[in-house]
mmCIF file of C-alpha atoms and ligand atoms in Angstrom:
data_model
loop_
_atom_site.group_PDB
_atom_site.id
_atom_site.type_symbol
_atom_site.label_atom_id
_atom_site.label_comp_id
_atom_site.label_asym_id
_atom_site.label_seq_id
_atom_site.Cartn_x
_atom_site.Cartn_y
_atom_site.Cartn_z
ATOM 1 C CA UNK J 18 24.536 13.837 9.308
ATOM 2 C CA UNK J 19 23.772 17.496 11.218
ATOM 3 C CA UNK J 20 20.367 18.147 10.968
ATOM 4 C CA UNK J 21 19.462 21.652 11.165
ATOM 5 C CA UNK J 22 15.834 21.672 9.789
ATOM 6 C CA UNK J 23 12.979 19.468 11.416
ATOM 7 C CA UNK J 24 9.534 20.315 10.563
ATOM 8 C CA UNK J 25 6.425 17.533 10.509
ATOM 9 C CA UNK J 26 3.867 18.029 7.250
ATOM 10 C CA UNK J 27 0.239 17.981 8.431
ATOM 11 C CA UNK J 28 -2.752 17.147 6.293
ATOM 12 C CA UNK J 29 -5.962 18.805 6.011
ATOM 13 C CA UNK J 30 -7.205 17.366 9.094
ATOM 14 C CA UNK J 31 -3.988 18.454 11.163
ATOM 15 C CA UNK J 32 -2.836 15.050 11.473
ATOM 16 C CA UNK J 33 1.308 15.000 11.031
ATOM 17 C CA UNK J 34 1.749 12.617 7.815
ATOM 18 C CA UNK J 35 5.554 12.847 7.348
ATOM 19 C CA UNK J 36 8.382 14.136 9.396
ATOM 20 C CA UNK J 37 10.991 15.903 7.588
ATOM 21 C CA UNK J 38 14.855 16.224 8.447
ATOM 22 C CA UNK J 39 16.488 18.665 6.169
ATOM 23 C CA UNK J 40 20.299 20.044 6.063
ATOM 24 C CA UNK J 41 22.536 21.451 3.887
ATOM 25 C CA UNK J 42 21.673 24.278 1.251
ATOM 26 C CA UNK J 43 17.892 25.258 2.104
ATOM 27 C CA UNK J 44 16.440 25.751 -0.858
ATOM 28 C CA UNK J 45 17.826 22.331 -2.437
ATOM 29 C CA UNK J 46 17.307 20.573 1.145
ATOM 30 C CA UNK J 47 13.390 21.509 0.767
ATOM 31 C CA UNK J 48 13.454 20.605 -3.238
ATOM 32 C CA UNK J 49 15.200 17.058 -2.422
ATOM 33 C CA UNK J 50 12.506 16.817 0.410
ATOM 34 C CA UNK J 51 9.272 17.850 -2.060
ATOM 35 C CA UNK J 52 10.763 15.416 -4.590
ATOM 36 C CA UNK J 53 10.807 12.270 -1.974
ATOM 37 C CA UNK J 54 7.286 13.461 -0.941
ATOM 38 C CA UNK J 55 5.350 12.546 -4.515
ATOM 39 C CA UNK J 56 3.031 9.764 -4.071
ATOM 40 C CA UNK J 57 0.411 10.522 -6.315
ATOM 41 C CA UNK J 58 -0.168 8.157 -9.171
ATOM 42 C CA UNK J 59 1.485 9.171 -12.768
ATOM 43 C CA UNK J 60 0.590 7.991 -16.074
ATOM 44 C CA UNK J 61 3.017 9.656 -18.100
ATOM 45 C CA UNK J 62 4.615 8.464 -21.041
ATOM 46 C CA UNK J 63 6.058 4.660 -20.276
ATOM 47 C CA UNK J 64 6.158 5.223 -16.750
ATOM 48 C CA UNK J 65 3.406 2.734 -16.390
ATOM 49 C CA UNK J 66 4.331 0.289 -18.428
ATOM 50 C CA UNK J 67 5.166 -3.146 -16.571
ATOM 51 C CA UNK J 68 5.906 -3.327 -13.105
ATOM 52 C CA UNK J 69 9.194 -3.164 -11.315
ATOM 53 C CA UNK J 70 9.526 -3.257 -7.471
ATOM 54 C CA UNK J 71 10.931 -0.234 -5.309
ATOM 55 C CA UNK J 72 10.359 2.070 -8.597
ATOM 56 C CA UNK J 73 11.195 5.398 -7.715
ATOM 57 C CA UNK J 74 8.150 7.515 -8.067
ATOM 58 C CA UNK J 75 8.271 9.823 -11.495
ATOM 59 C CA UNK J 76 7.580 12.673 -10.243
ATOM 60 C CA UNK J 77 10.531 12.066 -7.718
ATOM 61 C CA UNK J 78 13.052 11.290 -10.775
ATOM 62 C CA UNK J 79 11.546 14.392 -12.702
ATOM 63 C CA UNK J 80 12.192 16.817 -9.802
ATOM 64 C CA UNK J 81 15.872 15.382 -9.362
ATOM 65 C CA UNK J 82 16.848 15.514 -12.681
ATOM 66 C CA UNK J 83 15.659 19.139 -13.816
ATOM 67 C CA UNK J 84 16.868 20.349 -10.335
ATOM 68 C CA UNK J 85 20.960 19.942 -11.627
ATOM 69 C CA UNK J 86 21.619 20.988 -15.180
ATOM 70 C CA UNK J 87 24.064 19.096 -17.457
ATOM 71 C CA UNK J 88 24.147 17.189 -20.274
ATOM 72 C CA UNK J 89 24.293 13.921 -19.210
ATOM 73 C CA UNK J 90 22.779 11.493 -16.220
ATOM 74 C CA UNK J 91 23.321 8.077 -15.250
ATOM 75 C CA UNK J 92 21.533 5.468 -13.253
ATOM 76 C CA UNK J 93 23.801 2.729 -12.125
ATOM 77 C CA UNK J 94 20.836 1.090 -10.613
ATOM 78 C CA UNK J 95 18.408 1.564 -12.843
ATOM 79 C CA UNK J 96 15.543 -0.897 -12.323
ATOM 80 C CA UNK J 97 12.832 -0.413 -14.544
ATOM 81 C CA UNK J 98 14.058 3.002 -15.990
ATOM 82 C CA UNK J 99 12.245 5.661 -14.154
ATOM 83 C CA UNK J 100 15.494 8.264 -14.056
ATOM 84 C CA UNK J 101 16.089 7.277 -17.969
ATOM 85 C CA UNK J 102 13.019 8.115 -19.035
ATOM 86 C CA UNK J 103 12.826 11.343 -17.113
ATOM 87 C CA UNK J 104 16.663 11.899 -18.272
ATOM 88 C CA UNK J 105 15.421 11.348 -22.091
ATOM 89 C CA UNK J 106 12.194 13.717 -21.115
ATOM 90 C CA UNK J 107 14.501 16.421 -20.005
ATOM 91 C CA UNK J 108 16.641 16.019 -23.134
ATOM 92 C CA UNK J 109 19.531 14.199 -21.340
ATOM 93 C CA UNK J 110 22.166 11.703 -22.628
ATOM 94 C CA UNK J 111 21.124 9.010 -20.400
ATOM 95 C CA UNK J 112 23.100 5.783 -19.181
ATOM 96 C CA UNK J 113 21.322 2.749 -17.288
ATOM 97 C CA UNK J 114 23.141 0.177 -15.645
ATOM 98 C CA UNK J 115 21.510 -3.123 -13.431
ATOM 99 C CA UNK J 116 22.775 -6.291 -12.597
ATOM 100 C CA UNK J 117 19.501 -7.833 -13.721
ATOM 101 C CA UNK J 118 18.197 -8.580 -17.247
ATOM 102 C CA UNK J 119 14.851 -8.092 -16.414
ATOM 103 C CA UNK J 120 15.464 -4.580 -15.132
ATOM 104 C CA UNK J 121 17.474 -3.843 -18.523
ATOM 105 C CA UNK J 122 14.388 -5.347 -20.896
ATOM 106 C CA UNK J 123 11.712 -3.312 -18.958
ATOM 107 C CA UNK J 124 14.034 -0.080 -19.098
ATOM 108 C CA UNK J 125 15.005 -0.809 -22.940
ATOM 109 C CA UNK J 126 11.166 -0.922 -23.665
ATOM 110 C CA UNK J 127 10.213 2.104 -21.118
ATOM 111 C CA UNK J 128 12.826 4.591 -22.825
ATOM 112 C CA UNK J 129 13.129 3.248 -26.635
ATOM 113 C CA UNK J 130 11.317 5.714 -29.093
ATOM 114 C CA UNK J 131 10.771 3.478 -32.208
ATOM 115 C CA UNK J 132 9.011 5.261 -34.941
ATOM 116 C CA UNK J 133 5.311 4.695 -35.868
ATOM 117 C CA UNK J 134 5.863 2.039 -38.799
ATOM 118 C CA UNK J 135 7.500 -0.296 -35.808
ATOM 119 C CA UNK J 136 4.646 0.294 -33.474
ATOM 120 C CA UNK J 137 2.560 -0.404 -36.238
ATOM 121 C CA UNK J 138 4.269 -3.814 -36.865
ATOM 122 C CA UNK J 139 4.436 -4.464 -33.137
ATOM 123 C CA UNK J 140 0.429 -4.054 -32.563
ATOM 124 C CA UNK J 141 -0.397 -5.635 -35.464
ATOM 125 C CA UNK J 142 2.072 -8.836 -35.268
ATOM 126 C CA UNK J 143 0.732 -8.913 -31.381
ATOM 127 C CA UNK J 144 -2.622 -9.253 -32.518
ATOM 128 C CA UNK J 145 -1.825 -12.361 -34.849
ATOM 129 C CA UNK J 146 -0.042 -13.854 -32.036
ATOM 130 C CA UNK J 147 -2.898 -13.062 -29.915
ATOM 131 C CA UNK J 148 -5.416 -14.987 -32.177
ATOM 132 C CA UNK J 149 -3.271 -18.221 -33.035
ATOM 133 C CA UNK J 150 -2.421 -18.569 -29.097
ATOM 134 C CA UNK J 151 -6.275 -18.098 -27.830
ATOM 135 C CA UNK J 152 -7.197 -21.992 -28.598
ATOM 136 C CA UNK J 153 -3.438 -22.876 -28.631
ATOM 137 C CA UNK J 154 -3.093 -26.721 -27.302
ATOM 138 C CA UNK J 155 0.820 -27.084 -27.181
ATOM 139 C CA UNK J 156 2.661 -27.847 -24.249
ATOM 140 C CA UNK J 157 6.317 -25.709 -23.332
ATOM 141 C CA UNK J 158 8.789 -28.556 -24.251
ATOM 142 C CA UNK J 159 9.606 -30.261 -21.094
ATOM 143 C CA UNK J 160 12.760 -28.350 -19.566
ATOM 144 C CA UNK J 161 10.430 -25.216 -19.601
ATOM 145 C CA UNK J 162 7.502 -27.122 -18.359
ATOM 146 C CA UNK J 163 9.098 -28.731 -15.521
ATOM 147 C CA UNK J 164 10.066 -25.424 -13.893
ATOM 148 C CA UNK J 165 6.829 -23.397 -14.545
ATOM 149 C CA UNK J 166 3.982 -25.714 -14.606
ATOM 150 C CA UNK J 167 3.106 -25.211 -11.123
ATOM 151 C CA UNK J 168 2.580 -21.443 -11.825
ATOM 152 C CA UNK J 169 -0.071 -21.567 -14.348
ATOM 153 C CA UNK J 170 -3.104 -23.317 -15.015
ATOM 154 C CA UNK J 171 -3.146 -25.297 -18.308
ATOM 155 C CA UNK J 172 -4.720 -23.752 -20.659
ATOM 156 C CA UNK J 173 -2.793 -20.362 -19.607
ATOM 157 C CA UNK J 174 0.397 -22.232 -20.085
ATOM 158 C CA UNK J 175 -0.437 -23.354 -23.767
ATOM 159 C CA UNK J 176 -1.419 -19.433 -24.451
ATOM 160 C CA UNK J 177 1.822 -18.366 -23.120
ATOM 161 C CA UNK J 178 4.024 -20.961 -24.976
ATOM 162 C CA UNK J 179 2.068 -20.121 -28.541
ATOM 163 C CA UNK J 180 3.027 -16.467 -27.712
ATOM 164 C CA UNK J 181 6.750 -16.915 -26.575
ATOM 165 C CA UNK J 182 7.741 -19.363 -29.626
ATOM 166 C CA UNK J 183 5.739 -16.873 -31.966
ATOM 167 C CA UNK J 184 7.362 -13.912 -30.460
ATOM 168 C CA UNK J 185 10.954 -15.862 -31.274
ATOM 169 C CA UNK J 186 10.088 -16.104 -34.957
ATOM 170 C CA UNK J 187 9.482 -12.502 -35.536
ATOM 171 C CA UNK J 188 12.702 -11.141 -37.414
ATOM 172 C CA UNK J 189 12.416 -7.610 -36.963
ATOM 173 C CA UNK J 190 14.689 -7.360 -33.586
ATOM 174 C CA UNK J 191 12.855 -4.188 -32.051
ATOM 175 C CA UNK J 192 9.835 -5.566 -32.753
ATOM 176 C CA UNK J 193 10.886 -8.709 -31.089
ATOM 177 C CA UNK J 194 12.434 -7.077 -27.975
ATOM 178 C CA UNK J 195 9.111 -5.090 -27.656
ATOM 179 C CA UNK J 196 7.043 -8.206 -27.637
ATOM 180 C CA UNK J 197 9.184 -9.841 -25.341
ATOM 181 C CA UNK J 198 9.068 -6.685 -22.511
ATOM 182 C CA UNK J 199 4.990 -7.103 -23.541
ATOM 183 C CA UNK J 200 5.060 -10.476 -22.417
ATOM 184 C CA UNK J 201 7.041 -10.180 -19.918
ATOM 185 C CA UNK J 202 4.564 -7.899 -18.084
ATOM 186 C CA UNK J 203 2.270 -10.309 -18.299
ATOM 187 C CA UNK J 204 3.932 -13.404 -17.063
ATOM 188 C CA UNK J 205 3.113 -12.670 -12.891
ATOM 189 C CA UNK J 206 -0.190 -11.301 -13.351
ATOM 190 C CA UNK J 207 -1.383 -14.746 -15.162
ATOM 191 C CA UNK J 208 0.584 -16.751 -13.124
ATOM 192 C CA UNK J 209 -0.625 -18.121 -9.252
ATOM 193 C CA UNK J 210 2.444 -16.174 -8.105
ATOM 194 C CA UNK J 211 0.657 -13.644 -5.547
ATOM 195 C CA UNK J 212 3.012 -10.587 -6.944
ATOM 196 C CA UNK J 213 6.714 -9.816 -8.154
ATOM 197 C CA UNK J 214 7.860 -9.427 -4.290
ATOM 198 C CA UNK J 215 5.811 -12.625 -2.647
ATOM 199 C CA UNK J 216 6.469 -15.876 -4.154
ATOM 200 C CA UNK J 217 3.108 -17.451 -2.477
ATOM 201 C CA UNK J 218 1.022 -19.203 -4.537
ATOM 202 C CA UNK J 219 -2.783 -18.092 -5.033
ATOM 203 C CA UNK J 220 -4.683 -19.914 -7.232
ATOM 204 C CA UNK J 221 -7.596 -17.646 -9.203
ATOM 205 C CA UNK J 222 -9.753 -18.687 -11.914
ATOM 206 C CA UNK J 223 -8.457 -17.206 -15.790
ATOM 207 C CA UNK J 224 -10.900 -17.907 -18.047
ATOM 208 C CA UNK J 225 -9.491 -19.343 -21.626
ATOM 209 C CA UNK J 226 -8.538 -16.699 -24.043
ATOM 210 C CA UNK J 227 -7.908 -13.889 -21.406
ATOM 211 C CA UNK J 228 -4.263 -14.580 -21.720
ATOM 212 C CA UNK J 229 -3.889 -13.643 -25.106
ATOM 213 C CA UNK J 230 -6.413 -10.557 -25.025
ATOM 214 C CA UNK J 231 -4.220 -9.087 -21.567
ATOM 215 C CA UNK J 232 -1.271 -9.543 -24.467
ATOM 216 C CA UNK J 233 -2.672 -7.408 -27.323
ATOM 217 C CA UNK J 234 -4.121 -5.100 -24.623
ATOM 218 C CA UNK J 235 -0.655 -4.440 -23.462
ATOM 219 C CA UNK J 236 0.925 -4.229 -26.902
ATOM 220 C CA UNK J 237 -1.607 -1.219 -27.734
ATOM 221 C CA UNK J 238 -0.976 0.642 -24.398
ATOM 222 C CA UNK J 239 2.595 0.093 -25.002
ATOM 223 C CA UNK J 240 2.420 1.498 -28.570
ATOM 224 C CA UNK J 241 0.244 4.634 -27.056
ATOM 225 C CA UNK J 242 3.170 5.060 -24.379
ATOM 226 C CA UNK J 243 5.543 4.876 -26.523
ATOM 227 C CA UNK J 244 3.962 7.337 -28.803
ATOM 228 C CA UNK J 245 3.512 9.919 -26.169
ATOM 229 C CA UNK J 246 7.233 9.658 -25.211
ATOM 230 C CA UNK J 247 8.297 10.308 -28.598
ATOM 231 C CA UNK J 248 6.391 13.281 -29.079
ATOM 232 C CA UNK J 249 7.561 14.666 -25.330
ATOM 233 C CA UNK J 250 11.426 13.653 -26.140
ATOM 234 C CA UNK J 251 13.515 17.007 -27.468
ATOM 235 C CA UNK J 252 14.643 16.192 -30.753
ATOM 236 C CA UNK J 253 18.333 15.176 -31.391
ATOM 237 C CA UNK J 254 18.349 13.194 -27.854
ATOM 238 C CA UNK J 255 20.306 10.234 -27.625
ATOM 239 C CA UNK J 256 19.009 6.845 -27.308
ATOM 240 C CA UNK J 257 19.627 5.206 -23.704
ATOM 241 C CA UNK J 258 23.078 3.569 -23.277
ATOM 242 C CA UNK J 259 21.692 0.469 -21.076
ATOM 243 C CA UNK J 260 24.263 -2.167 -19.688
ATOM 244 C CA UNK J 261 24.518 -5.194 -17.646
ATOM 245 C CA UNK J 262 26.981 -4.133 -15.002
ATOM 246 C CA UNK J 263 27.713 -4.398 -11.565
ATOM 247 C CA UNK J 264 27.385 -1.260 -9.662
ATOM 248 C CA UNK J 265 30.560 -1.301 -7.765
ATOM 249 C CA UNK J 266 32.704 -1.647 -11.393
ATOM 250 C CA UNK J 267 29.880 1.108 -13.207
ATOM 251 C CA UNK J 268 31.959 2.875 -16.137
ATOM 252 C CA UNK J 269 30.073 5.540 -18.932
ATOM 253 C CA UNK J 270 32.154 6.116 -21.847
ATOM 254 C CA UNK J 271 32.335 9.614 -21.044
ATOM 255 C CA UNK J 272 32.323 11.577 -17.513
ATOM 256 C CA UNK J 273 28.376 12.582 -16.707
ATOM 257 C CA UNK J 274 27.100 15.433 -15.485
ATOM 258 C CA UNK J 275 24.398 13.969 -12.486
ATOM 259 C CA UNK J 276 24.022 10.518 -10.921
ATOM 260 C CA UNK J 277 20.079 10.062 -9.937
ATOM 261 C CA UNK J 278 20.248 6.889 -8.099
ATOM 262 C CA UNK J 279 18.269 4.532 -5.842
ATOM 263 C CA UNK J 280 20.278 1.591 -4.454
ATOM 264 C CA UNK J 281 18.705 -1.322 -2.728
ATOM 265 C CA UNK J 282 17.832 -1.317 0.510
ATOM 266 C CA UNK J 283 19.490 -3.286 3.134
ATOM 267 C CA UNK J 284 17.290 -6.303 3.493
ATOM 268 C CA UNK J 285 14.299 -5.334 1.860
ATOM 269 C CA UNK J 286 14.090 -7.402 -1.329
ATOM 270 C CA UNK J 287 15.789 -10.583 -3.550
ATOM 271 C CA UNK J 288 15.920 -8.408 -6.859
ATOM 272 C CA UNK J 289 16.826 -11.404 -8.837
ATOM 273 C CA UNK J 290 15.832 -14.423 -7.521
ATOM 274 C CA UNK J 291 12.439 -12.558 -7.647
ATOM 275 C CA UNK J 292 12.184 -12.618 -11.396
ATOM 276 C CA UNK J 293 12.938 -16.332 -11.713
ATOM 277 C CA UNK J 294 9.897 -17.124 -13.599
ATOM 278 C CA UNK J 295 10.527 -14.051 -16.520
ATOM 279 C CA UNK J 296 13.937 -15.535 -16.825
ATOM 280 C CA UNK J 297 12.921 -19.177 -17.518
ATOM 281 C CA UNK J 298 10.166 -17.922 -19.687
ATOM 282 C CA UNK J 299 12.486 -15.286 -21.743
ATOM 283 C CA UNK J 300 15.947 -16.216 -20.971
ATOM 284 C CA UNK J 301 18.687 -13.378 -20.838
ATOM 285 C CA UNK J 302 20.155 -13.748 -17.753
ATOM 286 C CA UNK J 303 23.300 -15.737 -18.817
ATOM 287 C CA UNK J 304 25.342 -12.709 -17.641
ATOM 288 C CA UNK J 305 23.648 -12.238 -14.234
ATOM 289 C CA UNK J 306 25.475 -13.461 -11.183
ATOM 290 C CA UNK J 307 23.003 -13.273 -8.590
ATOM 291 C CA UNK J 308 26.113 -13.331 -5.817
ATOM 292 C CA UNK J 309 26.799 -9.681 -6.789
ATOM 293 C CA UNK J 310 23.503 -8.304 -5.573
ATOM 294 C CA UNK J 311 23.800 -5.706 -3.312
ATOM 295 C CA UNK J 312 21.715 -5.383 0.226
ATOM 296 C CA UNK J 313 19.656 -8.954 -0.654
ATOM 297 C CA UNK J 314 17.354 -9.833 1.775
ATOM 298 C CA UNK J 315 18.798 -13.359 1.585
ATOM 299 C CA UNK J 316 21.941 -12.186 2.876
ATOM 300 C CA UNK J 317 20.889 -11.411 6.790
ATOM 301 C CA UNK J 318 19.003 -14.769 6.462
ATOM 302 C CA UNK J 319 22.607 -16.945 5.515
ATOM 303 C CA UNK J 320 24.736 -14.428 7.977
ATOM 304 C CA UNK J 321 23.415 -11.777 9.637
ATOM 305 C CA UNK J 322 26.109 -10.264 11.358
ATOM 306 C CA UNK J 323 28.372 -10.473 8.329
ATOM 307 C CA UNK J 324 25.656 -8.968 6.065
ATOM 308 C CA UNK J 325 26.106 -5.562 7.534
ATOM 309 C CA UNK J 326 29.441 -5.368 7.329
ATOM 310 C CA UNK J 327 29.350 -6.657 3.086
ATOM 311 C CA UNK J 328 26.778 -3.963 2.813
ATOM 312 C CA UNK J 329 28.849 -1.600 4.343
ATOM 313 C CA UNK J 330 31.692 -2.278 2.060
ATOM 314 C CA UNK J 331 29.268 -2.403 -1.080
ATOM 315 C CA UNK J 332 28.411 1.051 -0.340
ATOM 316 C CA UNK J 333 31.567 2.184 -0.501
ATOM 317 C CA UNK J 334 32.788 0.568 -3.866
ATOM 318 C CA UNK J 335 29.922 1.451 -5.813
ATOM 319 C CA UNK J 336 30.175 5.182 -4.472
ATOM 320 C CA UNK J 337 33.756 5.252 -5.347
ATOM 321 C CA UNK J 338 33.079 3.748 -8.844
ATOM 322 C CA UNK J 339 30.101 6.594 -9.635
ATOM 323 C CA UNK J 340 32.112 8.929 -8.392
ATOM 324 C CA UNK J 341 34.929 8.267 -10.877
ATOM 325 C CA UNK J 342 31.830 8.281 -13.703
ATOM 326 C CA UNK J 343 31.371 11.920 -13.024
ATOM 327 C CA UNK J 344 32.802 15.112 -14.381
ATOM 328 C CA UNK J 345 34.108 17.580 -12.289
ATOM 329 C CA UNK J 346 31.629 19.586 -10.481
ATOM 330 C CA UNK J 347 29.031 16.958 -11.532
ATOM 331 C CA UNK J 348 26.374 15.890 -9.045
ATOM 332 C CA UNK J 349 25.500 12.755 -7.249
ATOM 333 C CA UNK J 350 21.946 12.200 -6.042
ATOM 334 C CA UNK J 351 20.755 9.137 -3.924
ATOM 335 C CA UNK J 352 17.610 8.354 -2.766
ATOM 336 C CA UNK J 353 17.861 5.245 0.183
ATOM 337 C CA UNK J 354 15.632 4.014 2.611
ATOM 338 C CA UNK J 355 16.713 2.602 6.287
ATOM 339 C CA UNK J 356 17.166 -1.073 6.006
ATOM 340 C CA UNK J 357 14.837 -3.716 8.062
ATOM 341 C CA UNK J 358 17.338 -6.185 9.174
ATOM 342 C CA UNK J 359 17.026 -9.361 11.368
ATOM 343 C CA UNK J 360 19.614 -7.723 13.836
ATOM 344 C CA UNK J 361 17.757 -4.333 13.828
ATOM 345 C CA UNK J 362 17.779 -1.231 11.449
ATOM 346 C CA UNK J 363 20.276 0.073 9.362
ATOM 347 C CA UNK J 364 21.019 3.716 9.414
ATOM 348 C CA UNK J 365 21.752 3.884 5.229
ATOM 349 C CA UNK J 366 22.199 7.984 5.560
ATOM 350 C CA UNK J 367 25.003 7.469 7.633
ATOM 351 C CA UNK J 368 26.549 4.471 5.762
ATOM 352 C CA UNK J 369 26.091 6.621 2.719
ATOM 353 C CA UNK J 370 27.537 9.895 3.960
ATOM 354 C CA UNK J 371 30.753 7.682 4.870
ATOM 355 C CA UNK J 372 30.570 6.454 1.649
ATOM 356 C CA UNK J 373 30.609 9.803 -0.287
ATOM 357 C CA UNK J 374 33.254 11.382 2.031
ATOM 358 C CA UNK J 375 35.779 8.641 1.483
ATOM 359 C CA UNK J 376 35.405 9.165 -2.193
ATOM 360 C CA UNK J 377 35.857 12.929 -1.608
ATOM 361 C CA UNK J 378 32.348 14.275 -1.995
ATOM 362 C CA UNK J 379 30.863 17.581 -0.639
ATOM 363 C CA UNK J 380 27.389 17.037 0.701
ATOM 364 C CA UNK J 381 24.996 19.873 -1.176
ATOM 365 C CA UNK J 382 22.259 19.072 0.912
ATOM 366 C CA UNK J 383 19.820 16.465 2.064
ATOM 367 C CA UNK J 384 16.244 15.560 3.122
ATOM 368 C CA UNK J 385 15.043 12.508 5.360
ATOM 369 C CA UNK J 386 11.223 11.644 5.599
ATOM 370 C CA UNK J 387 10.025 9.269 7.598
ATOM 371 C CA UNK J 388 7.312 7.226 5.898
ATOM 372 C CA UNK J 389 4.911 4.650 6.475
ATOM 373 C CA UNK J 390 5.928 0.724 5.410
ATOM 374 C CA UNK J 391 2.403 -0.728 5.156
ATOM 375 C CA UNK J 392 3.938 -4.107 4.047
ATOM 376 C CA UNK J 393 5.928 -4.425 7.683
ATOM 377 C CA UNK J 394 3.258 -2.171 9.623
ATOM 378 C CA UNK J 395 5.935 0.267 10.650
ATOM 379 C CA UNK J 396 7.726 3.542 9.668
ATOM 380 C CA UNK J 397 10.769 3.709 7.862
ATOM 381 C CA UNK J 398 13.111 6.610 7.087
ATOM 382 C CA UNK J 399 13.357 7.291 3.395
ATOM 383 C CA UNK J 400 16.882 9.585 2.650
ATOM 384 C CA UNK J 401 17.574 11.869 -0.060
ATOM 385 C CA UNK J 402 21.046 13.354 -0.096
ATOM 386 C CA UNK J 403 23.091 15.334 -3.063
ATOM 387 C CA UNK J 404 26.882 15.722 -3.146
ATOM 388 C CA UNK J 405 29.311 17.873 -5.582
ATOM 389 C CA UNK J 406 32.571 16.436 -6.584
ATOM 390 C CA UNK J 407 34.594 19.612 -6.521
ATOM 391 C CA UNK J 408 38.055 18.045 -7.570
HETATM 392 C C1 LIG K 12 15.633 0.191 -5.518
HETATM 393 S S1 LIG K 12 15.924 -0.881 -7.196
HETATM 394 C C2 LIG K 12 15.926 0.250 -8.484
HETATM 395 C C3 LIG K 12 14.798 0.757 -9.286
HETATM 396 C C4 LIG K 12 14.242 2.283 -9.800
HETATM 397 N N1 LIG K 12 15.167 3.293 -9.550
HETATM 398 C C5 LIG K 12 13.005 2.086 -10.734
HETATM 399 O O1 LIG K 12 13.429 3.309 -10.843
HETATM 400 O O2 LIG K 12 12.722 0.979 -11.266
HETATM 401 C C6 LIG K 12 17.467 -1.144 -7.036
HETATM 402 C C7 LIG K 12 18.016 -2.081 -8.286
HETATM 403 O O3 LIG K 12 19.330 -2.431 -7.832
HETATM 404 C C8 LIG K 12 19.731 -3.662 -9.017
HETATM 405 N N2 LIG K 12 21.018 -4.254 -8.377
HETATM 406 C C9 LIG K 12 21.139 -4.413 -7.209
HETATM 407 N N3 LIG K 12 22.759 -5.118 -6.699
HETATM 408 C C10 LIG K 12 23.248 -4.678 -7.806
HETATM 409 C C11 LIG K 12 24.811 -4.413 -8.370
HETATM 410 N N4 LIG K 12 25.528 -5.086 -7.838
HETATM 411 N N5 LIG K 12 25.209 -3.774 -9.253
HETATM 412 C C12 LIG K 12 23.681 -2.987 -10.142
HETATM 413 N N6 LIG K 12 22.555 -3.468 -9.680
HETATM 414 C C13 LIG K 12 22.172 -4.091 -8.736
HETATM 415 C C14 LIG K 12 18.583 -4.410 -8.847
HETATM 416 O O4 LIG K 12 18.675 -5.391 -9.494
HETATM 417 C C15 LIG K 12 17.495 -3.484 -8.915
HETATM 418 O O5 LIG K 12 17.019 -3.129 -10.149
#
């Protein structure tokens, strides 16, 4: 991709912090660079609810959605729903698709705007379930225990099972879904799993009763966050349309004006397996097919050379599918970082550009930033590219 504008940003001491490359429409490329440079923590609306790996920064999503006018926004790799929340806040019709049932559960909780009566019922049910769970003594059924017991202290397991089985008895489906998302948000934190993205075991002490207290606290937090979102979403904005779908076959019931997305960066994460604990506790993974995951880290472990080729083909396929969903003059914005694979780095901007060319899209602008990757003690390019469908 031709670059015609290179700048180094400096922090207040004059040290360069970010290398930025820009090309295409100067105003839009400046806006794209500004958008992906966002790093400040944000607690707006429901963004802070439930961790989700590699989430887009809410300010980046906000700037990218608002940069391009239109009625509707699609995110075919919606993850935790950052783009969808910002789409709703901007009054757009929003479509979210992902291969992961956990992503859809998080997106549903983060984008939903139930009325006050539902939130009150959610809070009071959470309080009652938390009270019941504090002194619970029943183990989960053997088929569940067998899978999860190595990850939890016994009393935590009793509390989680009491919460899980109590939630299953809640009749109102809206309240039940919110409570499931709340339970999902604490399952890793109260476990001995180091984090969502690391399966290392780290034993820690968690006094009896604190799992139930945490559950109730998260319910109150989510209630506050949803009330804030509901207040800020313009009247008449439709609920988000969510679906479990492979991005290579993505569809929408109408042509969309804008796609804003961030696909998996090659060889960085295994999104589906990392949610194993949540799936066994809460179910929902029946329609998932982990073999369909794009860019999975494990595919480089299994067959490195082939993995790069498959990833390029997948990029062609999902770019073509997304282009089919776009209305004429619709805009497609993708945020993608370079991959770090055992056979060397992958330039994702080049592959994205080839895929967009093949799909007949026209580049509007791009910006690339060199960012620190603290986990891997290196730096990696992150790209944001915007195209238009002119035909
Ligand atoms: C970088 S994350 C998206 C994060 C999201 N932008 C957010 O803010 O939370 C990439 C997502 O792609 C999903 N994914 C992987 N392969 C997929 C496929 N073939 N079709 C649809 N989604 C897929 C993963 O489940 C993951 O949620």
